[in-house]
Coordinates of C-alpha atoms in Angstrom, one line a residue:
Chain A
M987 CA 55.9 -41.4 26.8
K988 CA 57.0 -44.8 25.6
K989 CA 60.2 -43.3 24.6
Y990 CA 60.5 -41.9 28.1
I991 CA 59.9 -45.2 29.5
T992 CA 62.5 -46.8 27.4
L993 CA 65.0 -44.1 27.9
S994 CA 64.4 -44.0 31.6
L995 CA 64.9 -47.7 31.9
V996 CA 68.2 -47.6 30.1
L997 CA 69.4 -44.6 32.0
L998 CA 68.4 -46.3 35.2
A999 CA 70.4 -49.3 34.2
I1000 CA 73.3 -47.3 33.0
N1001 CA 73.3 -45.2 36.2
A1002 CA 73.3 -48.3 38.3
S1003 CA 76.8 -49.1 37.1
A1004 CA 78.0 -45.7 36.0
Q1005 CA 81.1 -43.8 37.0
W1006 CA 83.2 -46.9 37.7
T1007 CA 83.5 -48.2 34.2
Q1008 CA 83.7 -51.9 33.3
E1009 CA 87.1 -53.5 33.3
K1010 CA 88.5 -54.5 30.0
G1011 CA 87.0 -57.7 28.8
K1012 CA 84.5 -58.0 31.5
G1013 CA 80.8 -57.6 31.1
Y1014 CA 77.5 -57.2 32.9
Y1015 CA 74.4 -58.6 31.2
K1016 CA 70.8 -58.5 32.4
I1017 CA 67.5 -59.8 31.2
G1018 CA 64.7 -57.8 32.8
A1019 CA 61.0 -57.0 32.8
W1020 CA 59.7 -53.6 33.4
F1021 CA 56.1 -52.8 34.1
L1022 CA 53.9 -49.8 34.5
E1023 CA 50.1 -49.7 34.7
A1024 CA 48.2 -46.4 35.2
N1025 CA 44.7 -45.2 35.4
E1026 CA 45.7 -41.6 35.8
H1027 CA 48.2 -39.3 34.3
Y1028 CA 49.8 -35.9 34.7
T1029 CA 48.3 -33.4 32.3
D1030 CA 50.2 -30.5 30.6
T1031 CA 49.6 -28.4 33.7
G1032 CA 50.9 -30.9 36.1
L1033 CA 47.5 -31.8 37.5
V1034 CA 46.3 -35.4 37.6
D1035 CA 43.5 -36.6 35.4
P1036 CA 42.0 -40.1 35.2
N1037 CA 42.3 -42.3 32.1
I1038 CA 41.3 -45.8 31.1
T1039 CA 43.9 -48.2 32.4
R1040 CA 46.9 -48.5 30.1
G1041 CA 49.9 -50.6 30.7
H1042 CA 53.4 -50.9 29.4
F1043 CA 55.4 -54.1 29.7
I1044 CA 58.9 -54.2 28.5
T1045 CA 61.1 -57.3 28.5
S1046 CA 64.7 -56.3 27.7
F1047 CA 68.3 -57.2 27.4
F1048 CA 70.9 -54.9 28.8
G1049 CA 74.6 -55.3 28.5
R1050 CA 77.8 -53.4 29.2
V1051 CA 81.2 -54.6 28.1
G1052 CA 84.6 -53.1 28.9
L1053 CA 86.4 -52.3 25.7
T1054 CA 89.2 -50.9 27.7
N1055 CA 89.6 -50.1 31.3
K1056 CA 88.3 -46.7 30.6
L1057 CA 85.8 -47.3 27.8
T1058 CA 82.6 -49.2 28.2
L1059 CA 80.1 -50.1 25.5
I1060 CA 76.5 -50.3 26.6
G1061 CA 73.4 -51.6 24.8
Y1062 CA 69.7 -51.9 25.6
L1063 CA 67.3 -53.9 23.5
P1064 CA 63.7 -53.7 24.6
Y1065 CA 60.6 -55.6 23.4
T1066 CA 57.6 -53.5 24.3
Q1067 CA 54.0 -54.4 24.8
V1068 CA 51.4 -51.6 25.2
Y1069 CA 47.9 -52.4 26.2
Q1070 CA 44.7 -50.8 27.2
N1071 CA 42.0 -52.5 29.4
G1072 CA 38.6 -53.3 28.1
Q1073 CA 35.7 -51.2 29.4
R1074 CA 32.6 -52.4 31.1
F1075 CA 29.8 -49.8 31.5
S1076 CA 27.6 -49.3 34.5
S1077 CA 24.7 -48.2 32.4
G1078 CA 24.6 -51.6 30.7
L1079 CA 26.1 -50.5 27.4
P1080 CA 27.9 -53.3 25.6
S1081 CA 31.5 -53.7 26.8
L1082 CA 34.4 -52.5 24.7
P1083 CA 37.3 -54.9 24.3
G1084 CA 40.8 -54.1 25.3
E1085 CA 43.7 -53.9 22.9
S1086 CA 47.3 -54.8 23.0
F1087 CA 50.2 -54.0 20.7
A1088 CA 53.8 -55.3 20.9
S1089 CA 56.9 -54.8 18.9
L1090 CA 60.6 -54.1 19.2
G1091 CA 61.1 -50.9 21.1
D1092 CA 63.6 -48.1 20.6
I1093 CA 67.2 -49.5 21.0
D1094 CA 69.7 -47.5 22.9
L1095 CA 73.4 -47.7 22.4
A1096 CA 75.9 -45.9 24.6
V1097 CA 79.6 -45.5 25.3
E1098 CA 80.9 -44.5 28.6
Y1099 CA 84.4 -43.0 29.1
Q1100 CA 86.1 -42.6 32.4
L1101 CA 87.6 -39.2 32.6
W1102 CA 89.1 -39.4 36.1
E1103 CA 89.3 -41.7 39.1
K1104 CA 91.1 -41.0 42.3
K1105 CA 90.7 -41.5 46.1
G1106 CA 87.3 -43.0 45.8
W1107 CA 86.1 -40.4 43.3
A1108 CA 85.2 -41.3 39.7
F1109 CA 84.1 -39.0 36.9
S1110 CA 82.9 -40.2 33.6
T1111 CA 80.9 -39.2 30.6
S1112 CA 78.5 -41.1 28.4
L1113 CA 77.1 -40.7 25.0
I1114 CA 73.7 -42.4 24.6
L1115 CA 72.1 -42.8 21.2
G1116 CA 68.4 -43.5 21.0
L1117 CA 67.6 -45.4 17.8
P1118 CA 64.0 -45.1 16.4
T1119 CA 63.5 -48.9 16.1
G1120 CA 60.1 -48.9 17.8
D1121 CA 56.7 -48.3 16.3
D1122 CA 55.4 -44.7 16.8
A1123 CA 51.9 -45.5 15.4
G1124 CA 51.0 -48.9 16.7
G1125 CA 47.6 -50.2 17.5
S1126 CA 44.2 -49.4 16.0
D1127 CA 44.4 -45.7 16.6
G1128 CA 48.1 -45.2 16.4
S1129 CA 48.5 -44.4 20.1
Y1130 CA 50.0 -47.8 21.1
Q1131 CA 53.5 -46.5 20.6
T1132 CA 56.5 -48.6 21.3
G1133 CA 58.9 -45.8 20.2
D1134 CA 58.7 -42.2 19.3
G1135 CA 60.1 -42.4 15.8
E1136 CA 62.9 -40.0 16.4
F1137 CA 66.7 -40.3 16.8
N1138 CA 68.1 -38.7 19.9
Q1139 CA 71.5 -38.2 21.4
S1140 CA 72.1 -37.7 25.1
L1141 CA 75.4 -36.5 26.5
Q1142 CA 75.8 -37.4 30.2
F1143 CA 78.3 -36.6 32.9
N1144 CA 78.6 -38.9 35.9
L1145 CA 80.3 -38.3 39.2
G1146 CA 80.6 -40.9 41.9
K1147 CA 82.2 -41.3 45.3
S1148 CA 82.6 -44.3 47.7
F1149 CA 82.9 -43.6 51.4
P1150 CA 82.6 -45.3 54.7
I1151 CA 80.2 -44.4 57.6
G1152 CA 81.5 -46.2 60.6
K1153 CA 82.2 -49.7 59.4
Q1154 CA 79.6 -49.6 56.6
N1155 CA 80.7 -48.7 53.1
F1156 CA 78.5 -46.5 51.0
Y1157 CA 78.6 -45.0 47.5
F1158 CA 77.1 -41.9 46.1
K1159 CA 76.5 -41.1 42.4
S1160 CA 75.1 -38.2 40.4
N1161 CA 74.6 -37.6 36.8
I1162 CA 73.4 -34.8 34.6
S1163 CA 72.6 -35.0 30.9
I1164 CA 71.2 -33.2 27.9
N1165 CA 69.1 -35.2 25.5
Q1166 CA 68.9 -33.7 22.1
R1167 CA 65.9 -34.8 20.2
S1168 CA 64.9 -34.6 16.6
K1169 CA 61.7 -34.3 14.5
G1170 CA 60.4 -31.4 16.4
Y1171 CA 60.5 -32.9 19.9
S1172 CA 61.7 -30.6 22.7
D1173 CA 65.2 -31.2 24.1
E1174 CA 65.5 -32.3 27.7
W1175 CA 67.8 -32.3 30.6
H1176 CA 68.0 -35.1 33.1
F1177 CA 69.5 -35.1 36.6
G1178 CA 69.9 -38.1 38.9
L1179 CA 71.2 -39.0 42.4
E1180 CA 71.8 -42.4 43.8
T1181 CA 73.2 -43.8 47.0
G1182 CA 73.6 -47.4 48.2
T1183 CA 75.3 -49.8 50.5
K1184 CA 75.8 -53.6 50.8
I1185 CA 74.6 -55.6 53.7
A1186 CA 74.2 -59.3 54.6
K1187 CA 77.8 -60.1 54.0
D1188 CA 77.8 -58.0 50.8
K1189 CA 75.1 -60.3 49.3
L1190 CA 72.4 -57.6 49.4
L1191 CA 72.8 -54.2 47.8
L1192 CA 70.3 -51.6 48.8
L1193 CA 70.1 -48.3 46.9
G1194 CA 67.9 -45.3 46.6
R1195 CA 67.5 -43.0 43.7
F1196 CA 66.1 -39.6 42.7
N1197 CA 65.7 -38.8 39.1
T1198 CA 64.2 -35.9 37.2
R1199 CA 63.6 -35.2 33.6
Q1200 CA 62.6 -31.7 32.4
S1201 CA 61.7 -30.4 29.0
L1202 CA 63.4 -27.4 27.5
Q1203 CA 60.1 -26.6 25.7
N1204 CA 61.9 -25.8 22.5
G1205 CA 60.2 -28.3 20.2
S1206 CA 57.8 -27.4 17.5
L1207 CA 55.8 -30.6 17.8
S1208 CA 52.3 -30.2 19.2
A1209 CA 48.8 -31.4 18.6
V1210 CA 48.4 -28.7 15.9
N1211 CA 51.0 -30.2 13.6
N1212 CA 51.1 -33.8 14.7
N1213 CA 48.7 -36.6 14.1
G1214 CA 47.9 -36.9 17.8
S1215 CA 50.8 -39.0 18.8
I1216 CA 52.5 -36.5 21.0
F1217 CA 53.0 -38.4 24.2
A1218 CA 56.7 -38.2 24.1
N1219 CA 56.9 -34.4 23.7
N1220 CA 57.4 -32.1 26.6
V1221 CA 57.2 -34.9 29.0
E1222 CA 58.5 -34.1 32.5
I1223 CA 58.8 -36.4 35.4
T1224 CA 60.4 -36.5 38.8
N1225 CA 60.5 -39.7 40.8
L1226 CA 62.0 -41.4 43.8
G1227 CA 62.9 -45.0 43.7
G1228 CA 64.9 -47.8 45.1
E1229 CA 66.5 -51.1 44.2
I1230 CA 67.4 -54.3 45.9
I1231 CA 70.0 -56.5 44.3
Y1232 CA 70.6 -59.9 45.7
G1233 CA 73.7 -61.8 44.6
F1234 CA 73.0 -65.4 45.0
S1235 CA 76.3 -66.5 43.5
K1236 CA 79.6 -64.9 42.5
V1237 CA 78.3 -64.1 39.1
W1238 CA 74.5 -64.2 39.2
S1239 CA 72.2 -61.7 40.9
I1240 CA 68.6 -60.8 40.8
N1241 CA 67.2 -57.3 41.3
F1242 CA 63.9 -55.6 42.1
T1243 CA 63.4 -52.0 41.3
G1244 CA 60.6 -49.6 42.1
S1245 CA 60.2 -46.0 40.9
F1246 CA 57.5 -43.7 42.2
P1247 CA 56.5 -40.4 40.5
I1248 CA 56.2 -37.3 42.7
S1249 CA 55.4 -34.8 39.9
G1250 CA 55.2 -34.8 36.1
K1251 CA 53.6 -33.5 32.9
V1252 CA 52.0 -35.4 30.1
I1253 CA 53.0 -38.7 31.5
Y1254 CA 51.3 -41.5 33.4
K1255 CA 51.2 -41.3 37.2
A1256 CA 51.9 -44.7 38.5
P1257 CA 54.8 -46.6 40.1
A1258 CA 57.0 -48.5 37.7
L1259 CA 58.3 -51.9 38.8
A1260 CA 61.1 -54.0 37.4
V1261 CA 62.7 -57.3 38.0
G1262 CA 65.8 -58.6 36.4
I1263 CA 68.4 -61.3 36.5
A1264 CA 72.0 -60.4 35.8
L1265 CA 75.2 -62.1 35.0
E1266 CA 78.5 -60.5 35.6
L1267 CA 81.5 -62.0 34.0
Chain B
M496 CA 69.2 -69.3 39.5
K497 CA 66.3 -71.6 39.0
N498 CA 64.2 -70.0 41.6
A499 CA 65.0 -66.6 40.3
S500 CA 63.9 -67.5 36.9
L501 CA 60.7 -68.9 38.2
I502 CA 60.0 -65.7 40.0
I503 CA 60.5 -63.7 36.9
V504 CA 58.2 -65.9 34.9
C505 CA 55.5 -65.6 37.6
F506 CA 56.0 -61.9 37.6
L507 CA 55.4 -61.7 33.8
L508 CA 52.3 -63.9 33.9
L509 CA 50.9 -61.8 36.7
L510 CA 51.4 -58.4 35.2
S511 CA 51.0 -58.7 31.4
C512 CA 47.3 -59.4 31.2
V513 CA 44.8 -57.0 29.7
G514 CA 42.1 -56.4 32.3
E515 CA 38.8 -54.5 32.3
D516 CA 37.8 -51.2 33.7
L517 CA 34.4 -50.4 35.0
V518 CA 33.2 -47.1 33.6
N519 CA 30.5 -45.2 35.5
D520 CA 28.6 -43.8 32.5
Y521 CA 25.1 -43.5 34.0
V522 CA 23.2 -40.5 32.8
D523 CA 19.7 -39.4 33.7
P524 CA 17.2 -40.8 31.1
D525 CA 16.1 -38.1 28.8
L526 CA 12.7 -37.7 27.1
R527 CA 12.7 -34.8 24.7
I528 CA 10.1 -33.3 22.4
S529 CA 11.9 -33.0 19.1
N530 CA 9.7 -30.5 17.3
A531 CA 8.6 -27.9 19.7
I532 CA 6.6 -24.9 18.5
L533 CA 6.1 -21.3 19.7
S534 CA 2.5 -20.9 18.6
I535 CA -0.3 -22.5 16.7
P536 CA -3.5 -21.0 15.4
E537 CA -6.8 -22.1 16.7
G538 CA -8.3 -25.0 14.9
V539 CA -5.0 -26.2 13.5
Q540 CA -3.6 -29.7 14.0
Y541 CA 0.0 -30.5 14.7
Q542 CA 1.8 -33.7 15.6
F543 CA 4.5 -33.6 18.3
T544 CA 7.2 -36.3 18.3
A545 CA 9.3 -37.3 21.2
R546 CA 12.5 -39.3 21.6
F547 CA 13.5 -41.2 24.7
F548 CA 17.1 -41.9 25.7
D549 CA 17.8 -44.3 28.5
E550 CA 20.3 -44.4 31.3
S551 CA 23.1 -45.0 28.9
G552 CA 22.1 -42.3 26.5
T553 CA 20.9 -44.8 24.0
K554 CA 17.9 -44.0 22.0
V555 CA 14.9 -46.3 22.8
E556 CA 13.0 -47.3 19.7
N557 CA 9.2 -47.0 19.9
P558 CA 8.9 -46.1 23.5
T559 CA 5.5 -46.2 25.2
L560 CA 4.5 -42.6 25.5
V561 CA 1.5 -40.9 27.2
W562 CA 0.5 -37.5 25.9
L563 CA -1.3 -35.0 28.0
V564 CA -2.2 -31.3 27.7
D565 CA -2.7 -28.5 30.1
P566 CA -5.2 -26.9 30.2
P567 CA -7.5 -29.4 28.5
T568 CA -9.7 -26.5 27.3
A569 CA -6.9 -25.2 25.1
L570 CA -6.1 -28.3 23.2
S571 CA -7.1 -31.8 22.5
I572 CA -4.5 -34.4 22.0
A573 CA -4.3 -37.9 20.6
Q574 CA -1.9 -40.6 21.9
D575 CA 0.2 -40.3 18.7
G576 CA 1.1 -36.7 19.9
T577 CA -1.3 -34.9 17.5
I578 CA -2.9 -31.9 19.0
Q579 CA -5.9 -29.9 17.9
A580 CA -5.8 -26.2 19.0
I581 CA -9.1 -25.2 20.5
A582 CA -8.9 -22.0 22.4
A583 CA -6.5 -19.1 22.4
G584 CA -4.0 -18.8 25.3
E585 CA -1.0 -20.6 26.8
A586 CA -0.9 -24.3 26.5
T587 CA 1.4 -27.0 27.6
V588 CA 1.9 -30.4 26.0
I589 CA 3.3 -33.1 28.4
V590 CA 4.7 -36.4 27.3
Q591 CA 5.5 -39.2 29.7
T592 CA 7.2 -42.5 29.7
T593 CA 8.5 -45.0 32.3
G594 CA 12.2 -45.4 33.0
L595 CA 14.0 -48.6 33.6
R596 CA 13.6 -48.1 37.4
G597 CA 9.9 -47.6 37.1
D598 CA 10.0 -43.8 37.5
I599 CA 7.9 -41.5 35.4
I600 CA 10.0 -39.4 33.0
E601 CA 8.4 -36.5 31.3
A602 CA 9.0 -33.6 28.9
R603 CA 7.0 -30.5 28.5
T604 CA 6.7 -27.7 25.9
T605 CA 4.6 -24.6 26.3
F606 CA 3.4 -22.5 23.5
S607 CA 0.6 -20.1 22.5
V608 CA -2.7 -20.9 20.8
T609 CA -3.4 -17.9 18.8
A610 CA -6.4 -16.2 17.5
V611 CA -6.7 -14.9 14.0
T612 CA -6.2 -11.2 13.2
S613 CA -6.4 -10.2 9.6
T614 CA -8.2 -8.1 7.0
D615 CA -9.6 -8.7 3.6
T616 CA -6.6 -7.2 1.8
S617 CA -3.7 -5.2 3.0
T618 CA -0.6 -4.7 1.1
S619 CA 2.4 -2.9 2.5
T620 CA 5.9 -2.2 1.4
S621 CA 7.0 -0.6 4.6
E622 CA 8.0 -2.5 7.7
T623 CA 4.9 -1.2 9.6
S624 CA 1.5 -1.4 8.2
T625 CA -2.0 -0.8 9.6
M626 CA -4.7 -3.3 9.0
T627 CA -8.2 -2.3 9.4
A628 CA -11.3 -4.4 9.7
D629 CA -14.8 -3.0 9.3
S630 CA -16.1 -5.0 12.1
E631 CA -14.9 -7.3 14.8
T632 CA -16.1 -10.2 12.8
S633 CA -16.2 -10.0 9.1
T634 CA -16.8 -12.4 6.4
L635 CA -14.3 -12.3 3.6
T636 CA -15.0 -13.4 0.2
T637 CA -12.0 -13.5 -2.1
D638 CA -12.5 -13.3 -5.7
T639 CA -9.0 -14.4 -6.3
E640 CA -7.2 -17.2 -4.7
T641 CA -4.3 -15.0 -3.5
S642 CA -4.3 -11.9 -1.4
T643 CA -1.3 -10.1 0.0
M644 CA -0.8 -9.2 3.6
T645 CA 2.0 -8.3 6.0
T646 CA 2.7 -10.5 8.9
E647 CA 4.5 -10.1 12.2
T648 CA 6.3 -13.3 12.2
E649 CA 6.8 -13.7 16.0
T650 CA 3.3 -12.9 16.9
S651 CA 1.1 -13.7 14.0
T652 CA -2.5 -13.4 15.2
M653 CA -4.4 -14.5 12.2
T654 CA -7.1 -17.0 12.8
T655 CA -9.3 -18.8 10.4
D656 CA -12.4 -20.9 10.8
T657 CA -11.6 -23.0 7.8
E658 CA -9.1 -25.7 8.0
T659 CA -8.3 -25.3 4.3
S660 CA -7.0 -21.8 4.4
T661 CA -3.3 -21.5 4.1
M662 CA -0.9 -18.7 4.8
T663 CA 2.7 -18.6 3.5
T664 CA 5.1 -16.0 4.7
D665 CA 8.2 -15.0 2.8
T666 CA 9.8 -12.1 4.6
E667 CA 8.4 -8.7 5.0
T668 CA 5.6 -9.3 2.6
S669 CA 3.7 -12.5 2.8
T670 CA 1.1 -13.9 0.6
M671 CA -2.1 -15.5 1.9
T672 CA -3.8 -18.0 -0.2
T673 CA -7.2 -19.4 0.5
E674 CA -8.2 -22.6 -1.0
T675 CA -11.8 -22.0 -0.3
E676 CA -13.5 -19.0 -1.8
T677 CA -14.9 -18.0 1.4
S678 CA -13.3 -17.8 4.8
T679 CA -14.2 -16.0 8.0
M680 CA -11.5 -13.9 9.6
T681 CA -11.8 -12.3 13.0
T682 CA -9.9 -9.4 14.4
D683 CA -9.7 -8.7 18.1
T684 CA -9.7 -5.0 17.5
E685 CA -11.0 -3.0 14.7
T686 CA -7.6 -1.6 14.0
S687 CA -4.4 -3.5 14.6
T688 CA -0.9 -2.7 13.8
M689 CA 1.4 -5.3 12.2
T690 CA 5.1 -4.9 12.1
T691 CA 7.5 -7.0 10.3
E692 CA 10.7 -7.8 12.2
T693 CA 12.6 -9.9 9.8
E694 CA 16.1 -8.8 10.8
T695 CA 15.8 -10.1 14.3
S696 CA 13.4 -12.9 13.8
T697 CA 14.4 -16.1 15.6
T698 CA 11.4 -18.0 14.5
T699 CA 10.2 -19.6 11.3
I700 CA 6.9 -20.2 9.8
D701 CA 6.1 -23.8 9.0
N702 CA 6.3 -23.4 5.3
N703 CA 5.8 -27.1 4.7
T704 CA 2.4 -27.3 6.0
G705 CA 1.5 -23.7 5.7
T706 CA -0.7 -23.8 8.8
G707 CA 0.6 -20.7 10.5
I708 CA 2.4 -22.7 13.1
V709 CA 5.5 -21.0 14.4
L710 CA 8.2 -23.5 15.1
A711 CA 10.7 -23.2 17.9
P712 CA 14.1 -21.8 17.1
Q713 CA 16.2 -24.1 15.0
F714 CA 19.4 -23.4 16.8
Y715 CA 21.0 -23.7 20.2
E716 CA 23.9 -21.8 21.7
G717 CA 26.1 -23.0 24.5
E718 CA 29.4 -23.1 26.1
I719 CA 32.2 -25.7 25.9
I720 CA 33.7 -26.4 29.3
S721 CA 36.7 -28.5 30.2
T722 CA 35.9 -31.6 32.3
S723 CA 39.6 -32.2 32.7
S724 CA 42.8 -30.3 33.7
Y725 CA 43.4 -29.4 30.0
I726 CA 42.4 -26.0 28.7
L727 CA 39.2 -26.3 26.6
E728 CA 36.7 -23.5 26.4
G729 CA 34.6 -21.4 24.1
N730 CA 31.1 -20.7 23.0
F731 CA 29.3 -22.5 20.2
R732 CA 26.2 -22.2 18.0
Y733 CA 24.5 -25.4 16.8
E734 CA 22.1 -24.4 14.0
H735 CA 20.0 -26.3 11.5
N736 CA 19.7 -24.3 8.2
G737 CA 16.9 -26.4 6.8
T738 CA 19.3 -28.8 5.1
Q739 CA 21.9 -29.7 7.7
I740 CA 23.4 -28.6 10.9
T741 CA 26.4 -26.3 11.2
L742 CA 28.4 -26.3 14.5
S743 CA 30.1 -23.0 14.8
L744 CA 32.8 -22.4 17.4
D745 CA 33.3 -18.8 18.5
E746 CA 36.4 -16.6 18.5
N747 CA 36.9 -17.3 22.2
Y748 CA 37.4 -21.0 21.6
R749 CA 40.7 -22.4 22.7
A750 CA 42.1 -25.9 23.5
S751 CA 45.4 -27.0 24.9
T752 CA 47.8 -28.1 22.1
S753 CA 49.2 -30.7 24.5
L754 CA 46.0 -32.6 24.2
P755 CA 46.9 -35.9 22.6
G756 CA 44.6 -37.4 20.0
L757 CA 41.6 -35.0 20.6
Y758 CA 38.4 -35.8 18.8
L759 CA 35.0 -34.2 18.7
Y760 CA 31.9 -36.4 19.0
L761 CA 28.1 -35.9 19.3
G762 CA 26.4 -38.0 21.8
N763 CA 23.8 -38.4 24.5
N764 CA 26.1 -39.5 27.2
P765 CA 29.1 -37.3 28.0
N766 CA 30.9 -40.0 29.9
T767 CA 31.6 -42.2 26.9
V768 CA 31.8 -42.2 23.1
N769 CA 30.2 -45.6 23.0
G770 CA 27.2 -44.9 20.9
A771 CA 28.3 -41.4 20.0
I772 CA 29.1 -40.3 16.5
E773 CA 32.6 -39.1 15.6
I774 CA 32.6 -35.7 13.9
A775 CA 36.2 -35.0 13.3
K776 CA 39.7 -35.0 14.7
V777 CA 40.3 -31.7 16.3
N778 CA 42.8 -29.7 14.2
V779 CA 41.9 -26.2 15.3
F780 CA 43.0 -25.2 18.8
N781 CA 42.3 -21.5 18.8
G782 CA 39.7 -19.2 17.3
A783 CA 36.5 -19.4 15.3
H784 CA 35.8 -22.4 13.0
E785 CA 32.9 -24.6 12.1
Y786 CA 31.9 -28.1 11.3
I787 CA 29.2 -29.0 8.7
L788 CA 27.4 -32.1 10.0
P789 CA 25.9 -34.8 7.8
P790 CA 22.3 -34.1 6.7
S791 CA 21.1 -37.2 8.5
I792 CA 21.7 -35.6 11.9
E793 CA 18.6 -33.8 13.2
L794 CA 18.6 -31.0 15.7
A795 CA 17.2 -33.1 18.6
D796 CA 19.4 -36.2 18.0
Y797 CA 22.3 -35.4 20.2
K798 CA 22.5 -33.5 23.5
Y799 CA 26.2 -33.1 24.0
L800 CA 29.3 -32.1 22.2
I801 CA 32.0 -34.4 23.6
Y802 CA 35.7 -33.7 23.3
W803 CA 37.5 -37.0 23.7
C804 CA 41.1 -37.9 24.1
K805 CA 41.4 -41.2 22.2
P806 CA 44.8 -42.3 23.6
F807 CA 43.7 -42.0 27.2
S808 CA 40.1 -42.9 26.4
V809 CA 38.7 -40.1 28.5
P810 CA 36.4 -37.1 28.0
V811 CA 38.3 -33.8 28.4
G812 CA 35.4 -31.4 27.7
E813 CA 31.8 -31.1 26.7
G814 CA 29.2 -28.7 25.6
T815 CA 25.5 -29.1 26.4
I816 CA 23.5 -28.4 23.3
F817 CA 20.1 -28.2 25.0

């Protein structure tokens, strides 16, 4: 689950600037904070069950640099905190304290290559590598994971189009990817849509997103052969979201992101919120 | 830039705190008689014990108990739970205490006070034997300290006027030993038939005291049910073998393999494992298997099997033992 969170975040960030690759020598850098707190989760049947409140808080650095006009290098470096609330009992039993665990999360590295761009259309592909730099057994019971301990590779294709509606310019993006996972985890496919437009003299970018992640159910990992830490296997999620990016100077911008789940399996059911400040040079 | 940074810092401070959840874990207080019996011969004494668990499922040490009997003609009872069987028939022992809210909480157990049916000597090697008494009331004088008789274990009807006579039962053939040379034994009918049913017996003779008291069954059977959206089901048997308890899950047991960090606990509050005892991490998700519990656990100590998901800190299933 933590891996999902990490990966989703980087994909979200990558998608936000995908298709139109970075110009050679130019870069986009962002420091962000991502937050999710949930007291219910989707079970393996897709139904919703309650749980003691758990939270994930990720502070991260994201950067993309144009190596050439067609090739962009992307990196995502998270520092992840996982916590669980304490428990106070109505019966008068002594309270149980909460717990928190933090460490470096799973780092993602990616390259994006522009395959084609013409008449407002752009088509590119990305290779994303998920490095197992996080802790897959953190906390007192090993469930405070900041990574899933597996190396994964995701191949993604991105298609984008800019177009006007009246005097207003819009863009549309889509992406589809296959994420190959190791250590018995099921592979996954991802699909995303995004559209947006600038307003307020192009200082404010409003965009909406749809993302889904589905398991291929081909992994061997389960509670039978795993030591209980199986959050990240067979995770499925579909969510809707949006982002507001305000450019308060020519190079600086601040963004607010929200993502809201509409279905899922073996994952928390709660909105994820993010804020970041970005520099584009 | 400065304002934006300030906003981010405020955002971090606001959201990264570990809070506290309120868990509604109230359960009805439970007073339970921990050593119920099925029958006791007239004239014999037996001490009941009771355990009280409060609204959190926590055992209350040395609770104030009031012991009652119904009907009073069948038994006498002391306030330490000791009864004296007086007259044959059905009898009920009631124990009461007061809950935190001032309400009366009680537990009951009903059993038989039995009359004696026996003969001077009867030895049988078959499952059915006939015992004959010369008269309805006979005085038996035993030259030896041991005589042999056959006893129907579920409905033993031997009574004795002497408190010192003892009866021990092995299986089909039992041995009666009198510590006094003379005892009076009464039969309701001149001829009675006694049948040994050892194969299907679900009761045990109190061999420790040898008083002819038939203890209640030393096992419980129940069903595990899911209290979540995860699959968790199956039947179980919770049995004390005289030394320790074995929890046996039936062939029809199955649990979702997607359950993360599933553990089995024994507790008196199915809403929390606070105060419960952890038995094991669940490694079997389908089919029959068993857990051997520590000898320190007694049959009446815990009321629930609790299947608990540690990472989510939630119960996902339970089985009510009694």
